[in-house]
PDB file of N, CA and C in Angstrom:
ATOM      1  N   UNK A   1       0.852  -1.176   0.000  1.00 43.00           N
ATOM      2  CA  UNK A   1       0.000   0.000   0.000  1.00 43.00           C
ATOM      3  C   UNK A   1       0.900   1.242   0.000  1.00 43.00           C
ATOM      4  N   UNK A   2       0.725   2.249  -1.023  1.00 50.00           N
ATOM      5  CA  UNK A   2       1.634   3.292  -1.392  1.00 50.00           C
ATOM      6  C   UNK A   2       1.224   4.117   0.057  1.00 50.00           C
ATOM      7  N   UNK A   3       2.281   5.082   0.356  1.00 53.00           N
ATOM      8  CA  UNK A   3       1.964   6.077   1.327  1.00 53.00           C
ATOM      9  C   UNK A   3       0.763   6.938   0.695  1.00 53.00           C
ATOM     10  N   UNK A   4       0.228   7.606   1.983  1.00 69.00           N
ATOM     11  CA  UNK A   4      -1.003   8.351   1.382  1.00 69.00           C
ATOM     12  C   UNK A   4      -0.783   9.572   0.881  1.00 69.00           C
ATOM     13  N   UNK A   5       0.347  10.141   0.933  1.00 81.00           N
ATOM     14  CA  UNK A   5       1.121  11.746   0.451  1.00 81.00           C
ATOM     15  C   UNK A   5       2.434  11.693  -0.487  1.00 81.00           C
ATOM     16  N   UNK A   6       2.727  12.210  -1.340  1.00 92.00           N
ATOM     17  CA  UNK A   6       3.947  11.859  -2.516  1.00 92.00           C
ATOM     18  C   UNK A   6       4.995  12.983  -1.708  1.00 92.00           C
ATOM     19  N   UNK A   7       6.135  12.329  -1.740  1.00 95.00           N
ATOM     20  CA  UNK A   7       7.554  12.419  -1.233  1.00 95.00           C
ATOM     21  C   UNK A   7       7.671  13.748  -1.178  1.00 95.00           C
ATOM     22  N   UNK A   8       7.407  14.276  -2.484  1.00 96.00           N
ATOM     23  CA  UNK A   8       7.787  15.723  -2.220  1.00 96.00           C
ATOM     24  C   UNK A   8       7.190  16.619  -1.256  1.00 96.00           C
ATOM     25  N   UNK A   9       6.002  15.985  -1.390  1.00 95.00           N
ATOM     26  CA  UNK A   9       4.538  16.945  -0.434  1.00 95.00           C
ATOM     27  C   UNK A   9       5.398  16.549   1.187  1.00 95.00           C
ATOM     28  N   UNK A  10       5.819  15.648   1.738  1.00 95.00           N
ATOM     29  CA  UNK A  10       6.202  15.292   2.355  1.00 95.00           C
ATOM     30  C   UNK A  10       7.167  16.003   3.320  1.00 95.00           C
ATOM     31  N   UNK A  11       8.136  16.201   2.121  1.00 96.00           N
ATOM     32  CA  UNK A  11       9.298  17.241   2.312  1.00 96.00           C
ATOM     33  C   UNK A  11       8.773  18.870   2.781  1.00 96.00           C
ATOM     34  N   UNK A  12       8.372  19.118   2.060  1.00 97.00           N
ATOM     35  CA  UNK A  12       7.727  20.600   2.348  1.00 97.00           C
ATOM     36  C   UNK A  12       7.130  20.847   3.470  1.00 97.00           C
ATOM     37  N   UNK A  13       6.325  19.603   3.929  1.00 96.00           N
ATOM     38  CA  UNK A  13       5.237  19.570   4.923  1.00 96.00           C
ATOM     39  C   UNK A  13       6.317  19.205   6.287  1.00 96.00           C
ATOM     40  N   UNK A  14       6.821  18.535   6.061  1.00 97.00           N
ATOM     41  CA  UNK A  14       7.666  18.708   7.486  1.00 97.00           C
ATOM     42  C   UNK A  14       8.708  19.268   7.946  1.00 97.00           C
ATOM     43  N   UNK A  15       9.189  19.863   6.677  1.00 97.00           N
ATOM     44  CA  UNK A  15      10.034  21.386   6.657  1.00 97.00           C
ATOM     45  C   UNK A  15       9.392  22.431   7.379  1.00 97.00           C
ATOM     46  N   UNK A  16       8.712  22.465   6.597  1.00 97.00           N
ATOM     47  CA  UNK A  16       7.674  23.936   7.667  1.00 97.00           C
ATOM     48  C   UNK A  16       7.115  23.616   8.899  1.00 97.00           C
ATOM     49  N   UNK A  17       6.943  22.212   9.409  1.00 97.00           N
ATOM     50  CA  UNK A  17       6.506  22.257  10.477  1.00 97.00           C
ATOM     51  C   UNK A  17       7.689  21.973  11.743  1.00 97.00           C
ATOM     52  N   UNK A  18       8.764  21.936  10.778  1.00 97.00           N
ATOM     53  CA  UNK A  18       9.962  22.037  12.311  1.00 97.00           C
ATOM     54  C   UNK A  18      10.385  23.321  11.370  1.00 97.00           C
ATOM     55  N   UNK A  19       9.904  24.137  11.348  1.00 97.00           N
ATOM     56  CA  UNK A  19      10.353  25.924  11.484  1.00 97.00           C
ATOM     57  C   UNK A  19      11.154  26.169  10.448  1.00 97.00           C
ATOM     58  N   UNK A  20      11.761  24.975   9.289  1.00 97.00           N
ATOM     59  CA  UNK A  20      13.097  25.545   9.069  1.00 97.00           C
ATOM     60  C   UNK A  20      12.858  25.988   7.684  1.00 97.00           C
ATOM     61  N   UNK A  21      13.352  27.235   7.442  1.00 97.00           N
ATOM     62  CA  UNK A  21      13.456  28.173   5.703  1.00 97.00           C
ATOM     63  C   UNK A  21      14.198  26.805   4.793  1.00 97.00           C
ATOM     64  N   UNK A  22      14.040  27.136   3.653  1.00 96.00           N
ATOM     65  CA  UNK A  22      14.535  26.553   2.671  1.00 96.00           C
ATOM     66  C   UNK A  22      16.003  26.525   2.929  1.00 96.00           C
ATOM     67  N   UNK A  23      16.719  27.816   2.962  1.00 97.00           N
ATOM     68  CA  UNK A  23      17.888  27.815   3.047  1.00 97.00           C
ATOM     69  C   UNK A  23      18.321  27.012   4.349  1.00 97.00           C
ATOM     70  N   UNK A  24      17.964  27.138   5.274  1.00 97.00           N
ATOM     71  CA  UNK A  24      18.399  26.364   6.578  1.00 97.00           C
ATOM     72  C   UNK A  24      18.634  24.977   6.491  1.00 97.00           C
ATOM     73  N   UNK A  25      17.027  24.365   5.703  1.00 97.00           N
ATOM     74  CA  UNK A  25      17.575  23.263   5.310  1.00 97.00           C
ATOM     75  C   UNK A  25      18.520  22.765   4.309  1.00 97.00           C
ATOM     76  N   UNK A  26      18.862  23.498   3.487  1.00 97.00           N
ATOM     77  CA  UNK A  26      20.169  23.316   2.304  1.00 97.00           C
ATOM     78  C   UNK A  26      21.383  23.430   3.462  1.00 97.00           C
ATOM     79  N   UNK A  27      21.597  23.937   4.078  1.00 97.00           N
ATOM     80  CA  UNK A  27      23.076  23.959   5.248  1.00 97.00           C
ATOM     81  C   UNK A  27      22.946  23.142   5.853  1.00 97.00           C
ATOM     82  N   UNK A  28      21.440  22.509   6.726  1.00 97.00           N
ATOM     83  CA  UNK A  28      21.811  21.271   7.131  1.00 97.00           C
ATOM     84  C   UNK A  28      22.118  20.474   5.886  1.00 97.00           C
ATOM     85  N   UNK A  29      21.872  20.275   4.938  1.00 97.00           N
ATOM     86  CA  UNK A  29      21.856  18.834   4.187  1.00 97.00           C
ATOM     87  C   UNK A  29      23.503  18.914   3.923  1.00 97.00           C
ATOM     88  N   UNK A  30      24.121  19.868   3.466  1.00 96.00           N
ATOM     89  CA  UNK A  30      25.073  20.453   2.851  1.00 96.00           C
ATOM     90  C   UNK A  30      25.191  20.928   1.382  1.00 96.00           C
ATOM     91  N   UNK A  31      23.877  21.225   0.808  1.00 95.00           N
ATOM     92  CA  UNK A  31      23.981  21.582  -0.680  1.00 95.00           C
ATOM     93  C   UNK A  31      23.796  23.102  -0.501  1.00 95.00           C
ATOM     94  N   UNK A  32      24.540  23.869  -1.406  1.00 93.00           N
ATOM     95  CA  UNK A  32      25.545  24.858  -1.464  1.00 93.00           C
ATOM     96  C   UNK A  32      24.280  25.215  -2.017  1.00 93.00           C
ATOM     97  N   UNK A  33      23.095  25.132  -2.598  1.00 92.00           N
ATOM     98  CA  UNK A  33      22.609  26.273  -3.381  1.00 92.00           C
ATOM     99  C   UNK A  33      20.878  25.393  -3.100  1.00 92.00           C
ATOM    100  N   UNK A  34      20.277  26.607  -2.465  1.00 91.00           N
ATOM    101  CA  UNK A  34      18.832  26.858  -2.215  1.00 91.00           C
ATOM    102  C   UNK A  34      18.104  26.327  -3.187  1.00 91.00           C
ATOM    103  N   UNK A  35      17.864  26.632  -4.056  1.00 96.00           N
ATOM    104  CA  UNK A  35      16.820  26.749  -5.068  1.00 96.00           C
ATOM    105  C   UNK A  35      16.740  25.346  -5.235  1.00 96.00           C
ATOM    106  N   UNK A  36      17.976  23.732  -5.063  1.00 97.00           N
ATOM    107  CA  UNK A  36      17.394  22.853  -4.972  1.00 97.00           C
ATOM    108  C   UNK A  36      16.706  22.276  -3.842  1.00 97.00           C
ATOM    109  N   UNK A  37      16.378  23.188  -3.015  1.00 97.00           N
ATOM    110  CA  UNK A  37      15.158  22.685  -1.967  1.00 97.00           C
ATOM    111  C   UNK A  37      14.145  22.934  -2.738  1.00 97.00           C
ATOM    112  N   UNK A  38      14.014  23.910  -3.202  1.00 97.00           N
ATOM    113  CA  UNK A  38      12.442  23.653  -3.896  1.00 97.00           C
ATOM    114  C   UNK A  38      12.141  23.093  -4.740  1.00 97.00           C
ATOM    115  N   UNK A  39      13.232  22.745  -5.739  1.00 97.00           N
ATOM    116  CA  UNK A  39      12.823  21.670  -7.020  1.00 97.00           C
ATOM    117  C   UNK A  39      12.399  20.472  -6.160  1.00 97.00           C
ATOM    118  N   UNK A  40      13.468  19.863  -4.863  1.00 97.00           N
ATOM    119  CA  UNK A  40      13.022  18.724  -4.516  1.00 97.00           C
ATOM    120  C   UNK A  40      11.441  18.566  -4.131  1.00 97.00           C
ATOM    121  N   UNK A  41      11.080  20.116  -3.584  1.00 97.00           N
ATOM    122  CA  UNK A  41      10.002  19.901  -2.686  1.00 97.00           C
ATOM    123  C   UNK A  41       8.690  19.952  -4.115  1.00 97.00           C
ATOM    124  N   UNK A  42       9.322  20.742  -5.184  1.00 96.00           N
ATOM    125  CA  UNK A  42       8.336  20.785  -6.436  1.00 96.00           C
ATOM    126  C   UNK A  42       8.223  19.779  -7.085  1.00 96.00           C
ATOM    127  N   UNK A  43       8.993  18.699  -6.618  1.00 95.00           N
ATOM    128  CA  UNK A  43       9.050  16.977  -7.559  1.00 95.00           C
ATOM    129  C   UNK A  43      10.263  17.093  -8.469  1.00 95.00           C
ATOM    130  N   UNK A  44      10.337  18.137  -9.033  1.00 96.00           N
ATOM    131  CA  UNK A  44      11.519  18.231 -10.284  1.00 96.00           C
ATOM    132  C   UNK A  44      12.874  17.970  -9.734  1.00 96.00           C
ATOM    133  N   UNK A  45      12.952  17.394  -9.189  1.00 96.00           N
ATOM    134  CA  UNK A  45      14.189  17.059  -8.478  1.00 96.00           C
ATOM    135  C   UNK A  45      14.542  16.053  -7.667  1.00 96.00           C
ATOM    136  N   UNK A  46      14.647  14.528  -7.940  1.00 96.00           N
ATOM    137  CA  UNK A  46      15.048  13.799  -7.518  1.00 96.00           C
ATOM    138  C   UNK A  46      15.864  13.967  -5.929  1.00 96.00           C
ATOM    139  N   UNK A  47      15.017  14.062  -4.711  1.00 97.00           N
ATOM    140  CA  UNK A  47      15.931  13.993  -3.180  1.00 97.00           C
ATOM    141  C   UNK A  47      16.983  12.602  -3.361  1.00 97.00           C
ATOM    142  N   UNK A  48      18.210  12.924  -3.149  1.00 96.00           N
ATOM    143  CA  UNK A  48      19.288  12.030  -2.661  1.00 96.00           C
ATOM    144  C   UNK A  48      18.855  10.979  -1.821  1.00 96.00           C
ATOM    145  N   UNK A  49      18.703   9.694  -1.708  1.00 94.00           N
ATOM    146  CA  UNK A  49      18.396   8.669  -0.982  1.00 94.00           C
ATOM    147  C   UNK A  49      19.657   8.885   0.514  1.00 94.00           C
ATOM    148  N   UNK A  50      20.595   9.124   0.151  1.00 95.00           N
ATOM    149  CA  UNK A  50      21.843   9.333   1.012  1.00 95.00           C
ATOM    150  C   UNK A  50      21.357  10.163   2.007  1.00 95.00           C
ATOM    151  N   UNK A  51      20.476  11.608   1.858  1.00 96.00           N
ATOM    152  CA  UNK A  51      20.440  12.136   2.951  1.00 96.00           C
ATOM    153  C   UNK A  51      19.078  12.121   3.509  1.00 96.00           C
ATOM    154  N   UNK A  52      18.411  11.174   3.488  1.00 96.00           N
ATOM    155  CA  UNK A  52      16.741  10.894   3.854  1.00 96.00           C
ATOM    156  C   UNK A  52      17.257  10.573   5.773  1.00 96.00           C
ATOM    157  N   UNK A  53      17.925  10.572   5.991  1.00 95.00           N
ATOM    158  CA  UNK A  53      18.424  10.131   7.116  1.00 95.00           C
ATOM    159  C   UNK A  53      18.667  11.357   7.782  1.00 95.00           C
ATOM    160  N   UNK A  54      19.625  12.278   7.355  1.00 97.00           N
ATOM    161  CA  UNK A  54      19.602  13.784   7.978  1.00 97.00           C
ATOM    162  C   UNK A  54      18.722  14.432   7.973  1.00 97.00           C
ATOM    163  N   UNK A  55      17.824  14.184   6.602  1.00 97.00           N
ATOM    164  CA  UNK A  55      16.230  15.251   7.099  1.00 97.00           C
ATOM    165  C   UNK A  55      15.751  14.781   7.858  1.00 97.00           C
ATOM    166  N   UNK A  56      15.641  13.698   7.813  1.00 96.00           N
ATOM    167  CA  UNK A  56      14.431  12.784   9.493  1.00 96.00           C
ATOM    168  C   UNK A  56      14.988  13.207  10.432  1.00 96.00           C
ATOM    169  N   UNK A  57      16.447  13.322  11.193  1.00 96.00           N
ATOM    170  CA  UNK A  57      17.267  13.897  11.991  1.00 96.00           C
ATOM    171  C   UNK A  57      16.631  15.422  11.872  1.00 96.00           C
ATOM    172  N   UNK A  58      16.704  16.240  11.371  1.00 96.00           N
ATOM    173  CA  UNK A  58      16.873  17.904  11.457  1.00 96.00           C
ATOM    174  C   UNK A  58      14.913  18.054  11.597  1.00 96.00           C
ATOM    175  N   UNK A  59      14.094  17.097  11.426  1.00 96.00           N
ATOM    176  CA  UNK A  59      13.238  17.758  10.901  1.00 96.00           C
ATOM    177  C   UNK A  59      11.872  16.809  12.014  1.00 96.00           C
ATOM    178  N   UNK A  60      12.759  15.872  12.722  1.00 95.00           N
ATOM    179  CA  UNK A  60      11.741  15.044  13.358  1.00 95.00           C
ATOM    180  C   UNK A  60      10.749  13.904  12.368  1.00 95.00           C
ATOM    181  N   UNK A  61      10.553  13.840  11.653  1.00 94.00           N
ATOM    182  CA  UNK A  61      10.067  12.703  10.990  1.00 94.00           C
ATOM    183  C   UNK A  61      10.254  11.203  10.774  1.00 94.00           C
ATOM    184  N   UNK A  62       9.779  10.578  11.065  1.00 94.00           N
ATOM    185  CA  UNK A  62       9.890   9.095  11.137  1.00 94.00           C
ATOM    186  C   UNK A  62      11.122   8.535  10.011  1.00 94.00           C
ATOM    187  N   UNK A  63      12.066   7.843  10.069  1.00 93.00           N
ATOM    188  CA  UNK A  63      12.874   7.786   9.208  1.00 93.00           C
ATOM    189  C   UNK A  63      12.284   6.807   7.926  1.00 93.00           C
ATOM    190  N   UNK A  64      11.237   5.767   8.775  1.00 91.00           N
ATOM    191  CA  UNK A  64      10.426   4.550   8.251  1.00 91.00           C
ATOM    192  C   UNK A  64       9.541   5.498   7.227  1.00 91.00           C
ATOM    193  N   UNK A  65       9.194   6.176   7.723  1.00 91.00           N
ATOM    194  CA  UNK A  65       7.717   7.082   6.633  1.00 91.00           C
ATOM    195  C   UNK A  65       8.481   7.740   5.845  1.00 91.00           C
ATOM    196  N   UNK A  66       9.573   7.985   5.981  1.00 93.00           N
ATOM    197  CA  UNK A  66      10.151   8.773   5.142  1.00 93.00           C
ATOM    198  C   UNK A  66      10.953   8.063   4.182  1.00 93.00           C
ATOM    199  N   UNK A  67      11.532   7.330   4.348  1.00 92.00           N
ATOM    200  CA  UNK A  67      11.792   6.479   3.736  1.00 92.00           C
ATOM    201  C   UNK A  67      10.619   5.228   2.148  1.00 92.00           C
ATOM    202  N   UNK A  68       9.441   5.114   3.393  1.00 92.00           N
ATOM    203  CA  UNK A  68       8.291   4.414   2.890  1.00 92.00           C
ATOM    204  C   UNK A  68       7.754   5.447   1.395  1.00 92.00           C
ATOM    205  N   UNK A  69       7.664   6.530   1.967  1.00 93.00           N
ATOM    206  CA  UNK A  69       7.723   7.705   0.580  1.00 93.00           C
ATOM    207  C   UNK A  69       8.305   7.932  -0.426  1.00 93.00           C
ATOM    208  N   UNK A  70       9.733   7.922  -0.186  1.00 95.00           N
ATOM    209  CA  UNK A  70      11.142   8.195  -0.777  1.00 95.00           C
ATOM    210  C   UNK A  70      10.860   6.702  -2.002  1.00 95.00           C
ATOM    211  N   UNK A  71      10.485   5.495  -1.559  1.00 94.00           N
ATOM    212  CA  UNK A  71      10.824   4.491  -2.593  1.00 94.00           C
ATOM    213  C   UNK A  71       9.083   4.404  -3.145  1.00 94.00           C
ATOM    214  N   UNK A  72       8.044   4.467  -2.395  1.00 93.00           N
ATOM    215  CA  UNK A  72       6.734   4.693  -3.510  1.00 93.00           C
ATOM    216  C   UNK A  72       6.997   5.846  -4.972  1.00 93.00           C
ATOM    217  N   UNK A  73       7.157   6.107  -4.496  1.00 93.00           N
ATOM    218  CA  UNK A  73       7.391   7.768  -5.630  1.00 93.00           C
ATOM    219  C   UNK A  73       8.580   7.491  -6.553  1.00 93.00           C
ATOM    220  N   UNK A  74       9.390   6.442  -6.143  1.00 93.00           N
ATOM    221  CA  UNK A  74      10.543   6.705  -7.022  1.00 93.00           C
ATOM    222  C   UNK A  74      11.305   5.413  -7.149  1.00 93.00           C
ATOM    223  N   UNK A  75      11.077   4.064  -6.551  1.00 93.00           N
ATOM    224  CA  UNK A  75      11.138   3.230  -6.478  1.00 93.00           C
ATOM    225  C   UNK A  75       9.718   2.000  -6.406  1.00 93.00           C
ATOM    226  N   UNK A  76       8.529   2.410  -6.800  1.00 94.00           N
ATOM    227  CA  UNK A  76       7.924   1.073  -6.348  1.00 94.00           C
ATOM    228  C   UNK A  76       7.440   0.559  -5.958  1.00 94.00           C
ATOM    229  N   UNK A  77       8.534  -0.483  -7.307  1.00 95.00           N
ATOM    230  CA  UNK A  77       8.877  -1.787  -7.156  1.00 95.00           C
ATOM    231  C   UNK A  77       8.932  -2.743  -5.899  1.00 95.00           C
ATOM    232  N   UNK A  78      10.148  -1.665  -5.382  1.00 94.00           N
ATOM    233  CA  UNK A  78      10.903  -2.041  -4.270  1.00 94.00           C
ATOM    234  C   UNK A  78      10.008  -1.925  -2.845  1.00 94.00           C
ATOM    235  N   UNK A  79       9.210  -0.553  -3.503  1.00 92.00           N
ATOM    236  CA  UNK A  79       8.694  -0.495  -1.856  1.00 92.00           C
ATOM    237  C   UNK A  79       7.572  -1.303  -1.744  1.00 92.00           C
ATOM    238  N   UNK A  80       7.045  -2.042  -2.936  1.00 92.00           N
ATOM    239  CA  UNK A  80       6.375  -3.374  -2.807  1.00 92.00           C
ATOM    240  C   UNK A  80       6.781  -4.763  -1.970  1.00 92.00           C
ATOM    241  N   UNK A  81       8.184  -4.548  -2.946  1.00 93.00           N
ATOM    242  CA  UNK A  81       8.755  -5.803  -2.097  1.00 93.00           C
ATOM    243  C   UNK A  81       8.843  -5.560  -0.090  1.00 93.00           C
ATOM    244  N   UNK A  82       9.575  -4.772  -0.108  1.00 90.00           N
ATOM    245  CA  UNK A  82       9.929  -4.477   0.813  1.00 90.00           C
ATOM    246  C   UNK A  82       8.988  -4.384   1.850  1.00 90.00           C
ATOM    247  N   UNK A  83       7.447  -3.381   1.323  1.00 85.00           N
ATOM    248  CA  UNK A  83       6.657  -3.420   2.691  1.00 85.00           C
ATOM    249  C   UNK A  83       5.348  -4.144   2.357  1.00 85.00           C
ATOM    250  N   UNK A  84       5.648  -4.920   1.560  1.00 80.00           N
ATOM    251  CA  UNK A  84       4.119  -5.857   1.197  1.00 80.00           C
ATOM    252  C   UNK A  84       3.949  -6.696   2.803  1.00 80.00           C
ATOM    253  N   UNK A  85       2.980  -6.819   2.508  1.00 74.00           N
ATOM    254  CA  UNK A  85       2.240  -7.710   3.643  1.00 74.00           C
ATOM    255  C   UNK A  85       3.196  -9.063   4.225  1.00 74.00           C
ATOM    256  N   UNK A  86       3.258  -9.574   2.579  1.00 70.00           N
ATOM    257  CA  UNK A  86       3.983 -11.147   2.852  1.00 70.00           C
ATOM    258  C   UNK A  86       5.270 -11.000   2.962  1.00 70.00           C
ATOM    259  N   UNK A  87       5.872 -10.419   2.810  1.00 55.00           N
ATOM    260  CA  UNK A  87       7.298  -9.374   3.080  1.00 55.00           C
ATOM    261  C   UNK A  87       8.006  -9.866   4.568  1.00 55.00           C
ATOM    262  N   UNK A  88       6.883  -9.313   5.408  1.00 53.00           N
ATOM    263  CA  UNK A  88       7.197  -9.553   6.689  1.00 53.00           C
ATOM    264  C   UNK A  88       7.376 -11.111   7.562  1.00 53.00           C
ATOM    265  N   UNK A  89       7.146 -12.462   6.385  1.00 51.00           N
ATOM    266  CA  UNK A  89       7.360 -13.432   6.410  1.00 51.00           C
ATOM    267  C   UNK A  89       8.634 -14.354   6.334  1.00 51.00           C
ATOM    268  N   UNK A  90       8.947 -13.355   4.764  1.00 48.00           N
ATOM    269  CA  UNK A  90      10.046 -13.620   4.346  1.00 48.00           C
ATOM    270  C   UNK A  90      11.399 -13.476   4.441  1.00 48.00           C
TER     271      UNK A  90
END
């Protein structure tokens, strides 16, 4: 079952709700230039799988939901395999 919100919506939505400007979050992540916070948060921009871990860190969000997002939207496949039902068997 896909998450109920797409990755990007995601991003935005829990950006703003731990306080932090666009730019704030580009210094935590370490990318040198703003404007790709908003492509990520506009979809046009593929988020780094590498730092799904520091936004959950800076931003309070479940690393699991965030993650669970990160591969519906852009993986899946995978996030079939991974969080299907029978999954948890195997």
């Amino acid at each position: 079952m896909p998450s109920e919100v797409s990755f990007p919506h995601m991003l935005k939505t829990y950006r703003r709700a731990s306080s932090l400007s666009q730019t704030e979050l580009a210094h935590v992540l370490g990318i040198p230039v703003t404007q790709v916070i908003n492509q990520y948060e506009a979809g046009t921009r593929r988020f780094p799988i590498e730092k799904l871990v520091v936004f959950a860190e800076a931003t309070g969000c479940p690393p699991r939901t965030l993650i669970r997002a990160w591969l519906d939207d852009y993986a899946p496949d995978v996030a079939m395999v991974i969080f299907s039902p029978s999954s948890a068997t195997t």
